[in-house]
Amino acid sequence: MSRPHQTNGEKGDSLNDFIVKLFSLIKTFRCSAIIRNHTNQMDCSVYNKLCIKPSVFEYFGDLFIIECKNEIEKPDNTYFHKLHGILVHTGYKFGIIASRLPWARTCDNLARDLFLCSKMIIINLSDSDYEAIIANQKNLLDIIAYKIEQVKIDATRNIGDIFEEAISQ
């Protein structure tokens, strides 16, 4: 059993380490933790060595960014705008906010508006997704594809019934 986190840095690093390990399980991804540019620190960048169209890999492009928030509050507009700024600055089109709790509902609207304006996609992965992957053996790429579709079609209710069969395989 792991010891309690002594500092906020250790707490944040634990989610970053988990996310890097999780995404590194996908053979076509090469992950790097903590990259700094002139304006921001990126918690995790993922290089995608494979771009298959049409598939979820198409949205990833050559590289995408994951911003980690290992705190007891929901990620809000501030985290969304931080990741959006990093994507704009780098020219990438896909990002993930990895957090313990699902993001604030306002981020759903921001994600949809961003997609409509720029075809840029930002999604959220949280504890319920990690549990589905680890405990229920769901596929990470299927969960990401499902969340991308939620943004694209502006789902106002759970579209899980549509995707449940694909995700459960």
Coordinates of N, CA and C in Angstrom, one line a residue:
M1 N 0.8 -1.2 0.0 CA 0.0 0.0 0.0 C 0.9 1.2 0.0
S2 N 0.5 2.2 -0.8 CA 1.4 3.4 -0.9 C 1.1 4.3 0.3
R3 N 2.2 5.1 0.6 CA 2.1 6.0 1.8 C 1.3 7.3 1.3
P4 N 0.7 8.0 2.3 CA 0.0 9.2 2.0 C 1.0 10.2 1.3
H5 N 0.4 11.1 0.5 CA 1.3 12.1 -0.2 C 1.7 13.2 0.9
Q6 N 2.9 13.5 0.9 CA 3.4 14.5 1.9 C 3.2 15.9 1.4
T7 N 3.3 16.1 0.1 CA 3.2 17.5 -0.5 C 2.2 17.5 -1.6
N8 N 1.8 18.7 -2.0 CA 1.0 18.8 -3.2 C 1.7 18.3 -4.4
G9 N 3.0 18.6 -4.5 CA 3.8 18.1 -5.6 C 3.8 16.6 -5.8
E10 N 3.9 15.9 -4.6 CA 3.8 14.4 -4.7 C 2.4 14.0 -5.1
K11 N 1.4 14.7 -4.6 CA 0.1 14.3 -5.0 C -0.2 14.5 -6.5
G12 N 0.3 15.6 -7.0 CA 0.1 15.9 -8.5 C 1.0 14.9 -9.3
D13 N 2.2 14.6 -8.8 CA 3.1 13.7 -9.5 C 2.5 12.3 -9.6
S14 N 1.7 11.9 -8.6 CA 1.2 10.5 -8.6 C 0.2 10.4 -9.8
L15 N -0.7 11.4 -10.0 CA -1.6 11.3 -11.2 C -0.8 11.4 -12.5
N16 N 0.2 12.3 -12.5 CA 1.0 12.4 -13.8 C 1.7 11.0 -14.1
D17 N 2.3 10.4 -13.1 CA 2.9 9.1 -13.3 C 1.9 8.0 -13.8
F18 N 0.7 8.0 -13.2 CA -0.3 7.1 -13.6 C -0.7 7.3 -15.0
I19 N -0.9 8.5 -15.4 CA -1.3 8.9 -16.8 C -0.3 8.5 -17.8
V20 N 1.0 8.8 -17.5 CA 2.1 8.4 -18.4 C 2.2 6.9 -18.5
K21 N 2.0 6.2 -17.4 CA 2.1 4.7 -17.5 C 0.9 4.2 -18.3
L22 N -0.3 4.7 -18.1 CA -1.5 4.3 -18.7 C -1.4 4.5 -20.2
F23 N -1.0 5.7 -20.7 CA -0.9 5.9 -22.1 C 0.2 5.2 -22.7
S24 N 1.3 4.9 -22.0 CA 2.4 4.2 -22.5 C 2.1 2.7 -22.8
L25 N 1.0 2.2 -22.3 CA 0.5 0.9 -22.6 C 0.1 0.7 -24.0
I26 N -0.2 1.8 -24.7 CA -0.6 1.8 -26.1 C 0.7 1.8 -26.9
K27 N 0.9 0.8 -27.7 CA 2.2 0.6 -28.3 C 2.6 1.7 -29.3
T28 N 1.6 2.4 -29.8 CA 1.9 3.4 -30.8 C 2.2 4.8 -30.2
F29 N 2.1 4.9 -28.8 CA 2.3 6.1 -28.1 C 3.6 6.1 -27.5
R30 N 4.3 7.3 -27.5 CA 5.5 7.5 -26.7 C 5.1 8.7 -25.8
C31 N 5.2 8.5 -24.5 CA 4.8 9.6 -23.5 C 6.0 10.2 -22.9
S32 N 5.8 11.5 -22.6 CA 6.8 12.2 -21.9 C 6.2 13.1 -20.8
A33 N 6.7 13.0 -19.6 CA 6.1 13.7 -18.5 C 6.8 15.1 -18.4
I34 N 6.1 16.1 -17.9 CA 6.6 17.4 -17.6 C 7.6 18.0 -18.7
I35 N 7.0 18.6 -19.6 CA 7.7 19.4 -20.6 C 7.4 20.9 -20.4
R36 N 8.4 21.7 -20.4 CA 8.2 23.1 -20.3 C 8.4 23.8 -21.6
N37 N 7.5 24.8 -21.9 CA 7.8 25.7 -23.0 C 8.0 27.1 -22.4
H38 N 8.0 28.1 -23.3 CA 8.2 29.5 -22.7 C 7.1 30.0 -21.9
T39 N 5.8 29.4 -22.1 CA 4.7 30.0 -21.4 C 4.0 29.0 -20.4
N40 N 4.3 27.7 -20.5 CA 3.5 26.8 -19.7 C 4.4 25.5 -19.4
Q41 N 3.9 24.8 -18.4 CA 4.4 23.4 -18.2 C 3.3 22.5 -18.7
M42 N 3.7 21.5 -19.5 CA 2.8 20.5 -19.9 C 3.0 19.2 -19.1
D43 N 2.0 18.7 -18.4 CA 2.1 17.6 -17.5 C 2.5 16.3 -18.3
C44 N 1.9 16.1 -19.4 CA 2.3 14.9 -20.2 C 2.0 15.2 -21.7
S45 N 3.0 14.9 -22.5 CA 2.8 15.0 -23.9 C 2.9 13.6 -24.5
V46 N 2.0 13.3 -25.5 CA 1.9 12.0 -26.0 C 2.2 12.0 -27.5
Y47 N 3.3 11.4 -28.0 CA 3.6 11.3 -29.4 C 2.9 10.1 -30.0
N48 N 2.1 10.3 -31.0 CA 1.3 9.3 -31.7 C 2.1 8.9 -33.0
K49 N 2.6 7.6 -33.0 CA 3.3 7.2 -34.2 C 2.5 6.6 -35.3
L50 N 1.2 6.6 -35.1 CA 0.2 6.0 -36.0 C -1.0 6.9 -36.2
C51 N -1.3 7.2 -37.4 CA -2.5 7.9 -37.7 C -3.3 7.2 -38.8
I52 N -4.3 6.5 -38.3 CA -5.2 5.7 -39.1 C -6.5 6.5 -39.3
K53 N -6.9 6.6 -40.5 CA -8.2 7.3 -40.8 C -9.2 6.3 -41.4
P54 N -10.4 6.3 -41.0 CA -11.0 7.0 -39.9 C -10.9 6.2 -38.6
S55 N -10.4 6.7 -37.6 CA -10.3 6.1 -36.3 C -10.0 7.2 -35.3
V56 N -10.0 6.7 -34.0 CA -9.7 7.7 -32.9 C -8.3 8.2 -33.1
F57 N -7.4 7.5 -33.7 CA -6.0 8.0 -33.9 C -6.0 9.2 -34.8
E58 N -6.9 9.4 -35.6 CA -7.0 10.6 -36.5 C -7.1 11.9 -35.6
Y59 N -7.8 11.8 -34.5 CA -8.0 13.0 -33.7 C -6.7 13.3 -32.9
F60 N -5.9 12.3 -32.6 CA -4.7 12.6 -31.8 C -3.7 13.4 -32.6
G61 N -3.6 13.2 -33.9 CA -2.6 13.9 -34.7 C -1.2 13.3 -34.3
D62 N -0.2 14.1 -34.5 CA 1.2 13.6 -34.2 C 1.5 13.7 -32.7
L63 N 0.9 14.6 -32.0 CA 1.1 14.8 -30.6 C -0.1 15.4 -30.0
F64 N -0.4 15.0 -28.7 CA -1.4 15.6 -28.0 C -0.9 15.8 -26.5
I65 N -1.7 16.7 -25.8 CA -1.2 17.1 -24.5 C -2.3 16.6 -23.5
I66 N -1.7 16.2 -22.3 CA -2.6 15.8 -21.2 C -2.2 16.7 -20.0
E67 N -3.2 17.4 -19.5 CA -3.1 18.2 -18.3 C -3.7 17.5 -17.1
C68 N -2.9 17.3 -16.1 CA -3.3 16.5 -14.9 C -3.7 17.4 -13.8
K69 N -4.8 17.1 -13.1 CA -5.3 17.8 -12.0 C -5.7 16.8 -10.9
N70 N -4.8 16.6 -9.9 CA -5.0 15.6 -8.9 C -5.4 16.4 -7.6
E71 N -6.6 16.9 -7.6 CA -7.1 17.7 -6.5 C -8.6 17.3 -6.2
I72 N -9.1 17.7 -5.1 CA -10.4 17.3 -4.7 C -11.5 18.1 -5.3
E73 N -11.2 19.2 -6.0 CA -12.2 20.0 -6.7 C -12.3 19.5 -8.1
K74 N -13.4 19.8 -8.7 CA -13.6 19.5 -10.2 C -12.7 20.5 -11.0
P75 N -12.1 20.0 -12.1 CA -11.5 20.9 -13.0 C -12.5 21.9 -13.5
D76 N -12.1 23.1 -13.6 CA -13.1 24.1 -14.0 C -12.6 24.8 -15.3
N77 N -13.2 26.0 -15.6 CA -12.8 26.7 -16.8 C -11.4 27.1 -16.9
T78 N -10.8 27.3 -15.7 CA -9.4 27.7 -15.6 C -8.5 26.6 -16.2
Y79 N -8.7 25.4 -15.8 CA -7.9 24.3 -16.4 C -8.2 24.1 -17.9
F80 N -9.4 24.2 -18.3 CA -9.8 24.1 -19.7 C -9.1 25.2 -20.5
H81 N -9.1 26.4 -20.0 CA -8.5 27.5 -20.8 C -7.0 27.4 -20.8
K82 N -6.4 26.8 -19.7 CA -4.9 26.6 -19.7 C -4.6 25.6 -20.8
L83 N -5.3 24.5 -20.8 CA -5.0 23.5 -21.8 C -5.3 24.0 -23.2
H84 N -6.3 24.8 -23.4 CA -6.6 25.4 -24.7 C -5.5 26.3 -25.1
G85 N -5.0 27.1 -24.2 CA -3.9 28.0 -24.5 C -2.6 27.2 -24.9
I86 N -2.3 26.1 -24.3 CA -1.2 25.3 -24.7 C -1.4 24.7 -26.1
L87 N -2.6 24.2 -26.4 CA -2.9 23.7 -27.7 C -2.7 24.7 -28.8
V88 N -3.3 25.9 -28.5 CA -3.1 27.0 -29.5 C -1.7 27.4 -29.7
H89 N -0.9 27.5 -28.6 CA 0.5 27.9 -28.7 C 1.3 26.8 -29.5
T90 N 1.0 25.5 -29.3 CA 1.8 24.5 -29.9 C 1.2 24.1 -31.3
G91 N 0.0 24.5 -31.6 CA -0.6 24.1 -32.9 C -1.3 22.7 -32.9
Y92 N -1.4 22.1 -31.7 CA -2.0 20.7 -31.7 C -3.5 20.9 -31.5
K93 N -4.2 19.8 -31.9 CA -5.7 19.9 -32.0 C -6.4 19.0 -30.9
F94 N -5.7 18.3 -30.1 CA -6.3 17.4 -29.2 C -5.7 17.5 -27.8
G95 N -6.5 17.5 -26.8 CA -6.0 17.5 -25.4 C -6.9 16.8 -24.4
I96 N -6.3 16.4 -23.3 CA -7.1 15.7 -22.3 C -6.8 16.3 -20.9
I97 N -7.9 16.6 -20.2 CA -7.7 17.0 -18.8 C -7.9 15.7 -18.0
A98 N -6.9 15.2 -17.4 CA -6.9 14.0 -16.5 C -7.1 14.5 -15.1
S99 N -8.2 14.0 -14.4 CA -8.5 14.5 -13.1 C -9.1 13.4 -12.3
R100 N -9.2 13.7 -11.0 CA -9.9 12.7 -10.1 C -11.4 12.8 -10.3
L101 N -12.0 14.0 -10.3 CA -13.4 14.2 -10.5 C -13.7 14.6 -11.9
P102 N -14.9 14.4 -12.4 CA -15.3 14.9 -13.7 C -15.2 16.4 -13.7
W103 N -14.9 17.0 -14.9 CA -14.8 18.5 -15.0 C -16.2 19.1 -14.7
A104 N -16.2 20.4 -14.5 CA -17.4 21.2 -14.3 C -18.2 21.2 -15.5
R105 N -19.6 21.2 -15.4 CA -20.5 21.1 -16.5 C -20.2 22.2 -17.5
T106 N -19.7 23.4 -17.1 CA -19.5 24.5 -18.1 C -18.4 24.1 -19.1
C107 N -17.5 23.1 -18.7 CA -16.5 22.7 -19.6 C -17.1 21.9 -20.8
D108 N -18.2 21.3 -20.6 CA -18.9 20.6 -21.7 C -19.2 21.6 -22.8
N109 N -19.8 22.7 -22.4 CA -20.1 23.8 -23.4 C -18.9 24.4 -24.0
L110 N -17.9 24.6 -23.2 CA -16.6 25.1 -23.8 C -16.0 24.2 -24.8
A111 N -16.1 22.9 -24.5 CA -15.5 21.9 -25.4 C -16.3 21.9 -26.7
R112 N -17.6 21.9 -26.6 CA -18.4 21.9 -27.8 C -18.2 23.2 -28.7
D113 N -18.1 24.3 -28.0 CA -17.9 25.6 -28.8 C -16.5 25.6 -29.4
L114 N -15.5 25.1 -28.7 CA -14.2 25.0 -29.2 C -14.1 24.1 -30.5
F115 N -14.8 23.0 -30.4 CA -14.8 22.1 -31.5 C -15.5 22.7 -32.7
L116 N -16.6 23.4 -32.5 CA -17.3 24.1 -33.6 C -16.5 25.2 -34.3
C117 N -15.8 25.9 -33.5 CA -15.0 27.0 -34.0 C -13.7 26.6 -34.6
S118 N -13.0 25.6 -34.1 CA -11.6 25.3 -34.5 C -11.4 23.8 -34.8
K119 N -12.3 22.9 -34.6 CA -12.1 21.5 -34.7 C -11.1 21.0 -33.7
M120 N -10.8 21.7 -32.7 CA -9.9 21.3 -31.6 C -10.8 20.6 -30.6
I121 N -10.3 19.5 -30.1 CA -11.1 18.7 -29.1 C -10.3 18.6 -27.8
I122 N -11.0 18.9 -26.7 CA -10.6 18.7 -25.3 C -11.6 17.8 -24.6
I123 N -11.1 16.7 -24.0 CA -12.0 15.9 -23.3 C -11.5 15.7 -21.8
N124 N -12.2 15.1 -21.0 CA -11.9 14.8 -19.6 C -11.9 13.4 -19.3
L125 N -10.9 12.9 -18.6 CA -10.8 11.5 -18.1 C -10.8 11.7 -16.5
S126 N -11.6 10.9 -15.8 CA -11.6 11.0 -14.4 C -11.6 9.6 -13.7
D127 N -11.7 9.6 -12.4 CA -11.6 8.3 -11.7 C -12.6 7.2 -12.2
S128 N -13.8 7.6 -12.6 CA -14.7 6.6 -13.1 C -14.2 6.0 -14.4
D129 N -13.5 6.7 -15.2 CA -12.9 6.2 -16.4 C -11.7 5.2 -16.1
Y130 N -10.9 5.7 -15.1 CA -9.7 4.8 -14.7 C -10.2 3.5 -14.1
E131 N -11.3 3.6 -13.3 CA -11.9 2.4 -12.8 C -12.4 1.5 -13.8
A132 N -13.1 2.0 -14.8 CA -13.6 1.2 -16.0 C -12.5 0.5 -16.7
I133 N -11.3 1.2 -16.8 CA -10.2 0.6 -17.5 C -9.5 -0.5 -16.6
I134 N -9.3 -0.2 -15.4 CA -8.5 -1.1 -14.5 C -9.4 -2.2 -14.0
A135 N -10.5 -1.9 -13.4 CA -11.4 -2.9 -12.7 C -12.3 -3.6 -13.7
N136 N -12.8 -2.9 -14.7 CA -13.7 -3.5 -15.6 C -13.1 -3.9 -17.0
Q137 N -11.8 -3.7 -17.1 CA -11.1 -4.0 -18.3 C -11.7 -3.4 -19.6
K138 N -12.1 -2.2 -19.5 CA -12.6 -1.4 -20.7 C -11.4 -0.9 -21.4
N139 N -11.5 -0.6 -22.7 CA -10.4 -0.2 -23.5 C -10.3 1.3 -23.5
L140 N -9.1 1.8 -23.2 CA -8.8 3.2 -23.1 C -9.2 4.0 -24.4
L141 N -8.8 3.4 -25.5 CA -9.1 4.1 -26.8 C -10.6 4.1 -27.1
D142 N -11.4 3.1 -26.7 CA -12.8 3.2 -26.8 C -13.4 4.3 -25.9
I143 N -13.0 4.4 -24.7 CA -13.5 5.4 -23.8 C -13.1 6.8 -24.4
I144 N -11.9 7.0 -24.9 CA -11.6 8.3 -25.6 C -12.5 8.6 -26.8
A145 N -12.7 7.5 -27.6 CA -13.5 7.7 -28.8 C -14.9 8.1 -28.4
Y146 N -15.5 7.5 -27.4 CA -16.8 7.8 -26.9 C -16.8 9.3 -26.4
K147 N -15.8 9.7 -25.7 CA -15.8 11.1 -25.2 C -15.7 12.1 -26.3
I148 N -14.9 11.8 -27.3 CA -14.8 12.6 -28.5 C -16.1 12.8 -29.2
E149 N -16.9 11.7 -29.3 CA -18.2 11.8 -29.9 C -19.1 12.6 -29.1
Q150 N -19.0 12.5 -27.8 CA -19.9 13.3 -26.9 C -19.7 14.8 -27.2
V151 N -18.4 15.2 -27.4 CA -18.1 16.6 -27.7 C -18.7 16.9 -29.1
K152 N -18.4 16.1 -30.0 CA -18.8 16.4 -31.4 C -20.3 16.5 -31.6
I153 N -21.1 15.6 -31.0 CA -22.5 15.7 -31.2 C -23.3 16.5 -30.1
D154 N -22.5 17.1 -29.2 CA -23.1 17.9 -28.1 C -24.2 17.1 -27.3
A155 N -23.8 16.0 -26.9 CA -24.7 15.1 -26.2 C -25.2 15.8 -24.9
T156 N -26.5 15.9 -24.8 CA -27.1 16.5 -23.6 C -27.6 15.4 -22.6
R157 N -27.4 14.1 -23.0 CA -27.7 13.0 -22.1 C -26.7 11.9 -22.4
N158 N -26.7 11.0 -21.5 CA -25.7 9.9 -21.7 C -25.9 9.1 -23.0
I159 N -24.9 9.1 -23.8 CA -24.9 8.4 -25.1 C -24.3 7.0 -24.9
G160 N -24.2 6.6 -23.7 CA -23.5 5.3 -23.4 C -24.3 4.1 -24.0
D161 N -25.6 4.2 -24.1 CA -26.3 3.1 -24.7 C -25.9 2.8 -26.2
I162 N -25.5 3.9 -26.9 CA -25.1 3.8 -28.3 C -23.7 3.1 -28.3
F163 N -22.9 3.4 -27.4 CA -21.5 3.0 -27.4 C -21.2 1.8 -26.5
E164 N -22.2 1.4 -25.7 CA -21.9 0.4 -24.7 C -21.4 -0.9 -25.3
E165 N -22.0 -1.3 -26.4 CA -21.6 -2.5 -27.0 C -20.2 -2.5 -27.5
A166 N -19.8 -1.3 -28.1 CA -18.4 -1.2 -28.6 C -17.4 -1.1 -27.4
I167 N -17.8 -0.4 -26.4 CA -16.9 -0.2 -25.2 C -16.7 -1.5 -24.5
S168 N -17.8 -2.3 -24.4 CA -17.8 -3.5 -23.6 C -17.0 -4.7 -24.3
Q169 N -16.6 -4.5 -25.5 CA -15.9 -5.6 -26.2 C -14.4 -5.6 -25.9

